[in-house]
Amino acid sequence: MKAIFLSCNQALYDEVLDTMERCGIRGYTGWEEVTGCGMQTGEPHLGSHAWPTLNSSLLSMAEDEAADRFMDELRRIDAENPKLGLRAFWWPIGGTL
């Protein structure tokens, strides 16, 4: 199992959710309005007058194969939308309830 955390421009959130479903990942916890700023490039997403855009984030647990497919698809989405911003991370996890 892998835990996947991602944060992306809100404009990408529905596409990310659709991609999860296509990869066979159902469960997640999502935050639709979060703020943030990338480490290297891009504009801040702060929901303010000066920086009006916002991010969305989610956390999901998935079987390794589904998680790997999902991460590959996220790389594709990010490459197709370099100005919007999408960052995803995964780490191995142990048992579940």
C-alpha positions as a LaTeX table, in Angstrom:
\begin{tabular}{lrrr}
\hline
Residue & $x$ (\AA) & $y$ (\AA) & $z$ (\AA) \\
\hline
Met1 & 0.00 & 0.00 & 0.00 \\
Lys2 & 1.00 & 3.57 & $-0.64$ \\
Ala3 & $-0.24$ & 6.84 & 0.81 \\
Ile4 & $-0.53$ & 9.58 & $-1.81$ \\
Phe5 & $-0.74$ & 13.27 & $-0.96$ \\
Leu6 & $-1.21$ & 15.88 & $-3.65$ \\
Ser7 & $-1.83$ & 19.56 & $-3.95$ \\
Cys8 & $-2.86$ & 21.24 & $-7.20$ \\
Asn9 & $-4.48$ & 24.33 & $-8.62$ \\
Gln10 & $-8.26$ & 24.11 & $-8.09$ \\
Ala11 & $-8.72$ & 24.13 & $-11.86$ \\
Leu12 & $-7.21$ & 20.61 & $-11.95$ \\
Tyr13 & $-9.12$ & 19.07 & $-9.03$ \\
Asp14 & $-11.98$ & 17.50 & $-11.02$ \\
Glu15 & $-9.52$ & 16.04 & $-13.53$ \\
Val16 & $-7.49$ & 14.60 & $-10.66$ \\
Leu17 & $-10.61$ & 12.98 & $-9.15$ \\
Asp18 & $-11.61$ & 11.54 & $-12.54$ \\
Thr19 & $-8.08$ & 10.17 & $-12.94$ \\
Met20 & $-8.25$ & 8.53 & $-9.52$ \\
Glu21 & $-11.44$ & 6.76 & $-10.50$ \\
Arg22 & $-9.95$ & 5.54 & $-13.80$ \\
Cys23 & $-6.94$ & 4.19 & $-11.86$ \\
Gly24 & $-9.23$ & 2.25 & $-9.51$ \\
Ile25 & $-8.66$ & 4.44 & $-6.47$ \\
Arg26 & $-11.89$ & 5.19 & $-4.64$ \\
Gly27 & $-11.21$ & 6.42 & $-1.12$ \\
Tyr28 & $-9.70$ & 9.79 & $-0.30$ \\
Thr29 & $-9.90$ & 12.78 & 2.00 \\
Gly30 & $-9.98$ & 16.10 & 0.17 \\
Trp31 & $-9.52$ & 19.74 & 1.02 \\
Glu32 & $-10.97$ & 21.91 & $-1.73$ \\
Glu33 & $-9.55$ & 25.27 & $-0.62$ \\
Val34 & $-5.96$ & 25.38 & 0.58 \\
Thr35 & $-3.28$ & 28.01 & 0.13 \\
Gly36 & 0.31 & 27.52 & $-0.89$ \\
Cys37 & 3.34 & 28.55 & $-2.83$ \\
Gly38 & 5.73 & 26.36 & $-4.83$ \\
Met39 & 9.37 & 25.96 & $-3.80$ \\
Gln40 & 10.88 & 26.93 & $-7.15$ \\
Thr41 & 8.46 & 28.36 & $-9.69$ \\
Gly42 & 4.92 & 29.59 & $-10.10$ \\
Glu43 & 2.78 & 32.17 & $-8.41$ \\
Pro44 & 1.42 & 31.83 & $-4.87$ \\
His45 & $-2.12$ & 30.50 & $-4.54$ \\
Leu46 & $-3.38$ & 32.45 & $-1.54$ \\
Gly47 & $-7.02$ & 33.32 & $-2.27$ \\
Ser48 & $-6.23$ & 37.00 & $-1.74$ \\
His49 & $-6.81$ & 40.10 & $-3.82$ \\
Ala50 & $-3.19$ & 40.04 & $-5.01$ \\
Trp51 & $-3.00$ & 36.24 & $-5.47$ \\
Pro52 & $-6.61$ & 35.10 & $-6.04$ \\
Thr53 & $-6.13$ & 31.46 & $-7.03$ \\
Leu54 & $-6.40$ & 28.60 & $-4.54$ \\
Asn55 & $-5.19$ & 25.01 & $-4.40$ \\
Ser56 & $-6.99$ & 21.80 & $-3.57$ \\
Ser57 & $-5.36$ & 18.83 & $-1.84$ \\
Leu58 & $-6.15$ & 15.21 & $-1.18$ \\
Leu59 & $-4.82$ & 12.20 & 0.67 \\
Ser60 & $-5.53$ & 8.67 & $-0.48$ \\
Met61 & $-4.35$ & 5.13 & 0.24 \\
Ala62 & $-4.00$ & 2.77 & $-2.70$ \\
Glu63 & $-2.55$ & $-0.57$ & $-3.69$ \\
Asp64 & 0.93 & $-0.21$ & $-5.20$ \\
Glu65 & $-0.07$ & $-0.86$ & $-8.82$ \\
Ala66 & $-2.98$ & 1.61 & $-8.74$ \\
Ala67 & $-0.85$ & 4.20 & $-6.96$ \\
Asp68 & 1.90 & 3.87 & $-9.57$ \\
Arg69 & $-0.60$ & 4.30 & $-12.43$ \\
Phe70 & $-2.09$ & 7.32 & $-10.67$ \\
Met71 & 1.31 & 8.95 & $-10.18$ \\
Asp72 & 2.13 & 8.40 & $-13.88$ \\
Glu73 & $-1.15$ & 10.08 & $-14.84$ \\
Leu74 & $-0.47$ & 12.98 & $-12.46$ \\
Arg75 & 2.92 & 13.51 & $-14.14$ \\
Arg76 & 1.11 & 13.70 & $-17.49$ \\
Ile77 & $-1.47$ & 16.18 & $-16.17$ \\
Asp78 & 1.27 & 18.34 & $-14.68$ \\
Ala79 & 3.28 & 18.29 & $-17.94$ \\
Glu80 & 0.18 & 19.36 & $-19.89$ \\
Asn81 & $-0.54$ & 22.23 & $-17.44$ \\
Pro82 & 2.85 & 23.63 & $-16.34$ \\
Lys83 & 1.48 & 27.02 & $-15.29$ \\
Leu84 & $-1.24$ & 25.64 & $-12.96$ \\
Gly85 & 0.86 & 23.62 & $-10.56$ \\
Leu86 & 0.45 & 20.07 & $-9.32$ \\
Arg87 & 2.67 & 18.31 & $-6.78$ \\
Ala88 & 2.20 & 14.75 & $-5.55$ \\
Phe89 & 4.12 & 12.57 & $-3.11$ \\
Trp90 & 3.76 & 8.98 & $-1.97$ \\
Trp91 & 5.17 & 6.89 & 0.81 \\
Pro92 & 4.72 & 3.23 & 1.79 \\
Ile93 & 2.25 & 2.46 & 4.55 \\
Gly94 & 1.48 & $-0.57$ & 6.67 \\
Gly95 & $-1.75$ & $-2.27$ & 7.66 \\
Thr96 & $-5.20$ & $-0.77$ & 7.76 \\
Leu97 & $-8.25$ & $-1.32$ & 9.95 \\
\hline
\end{tabular}
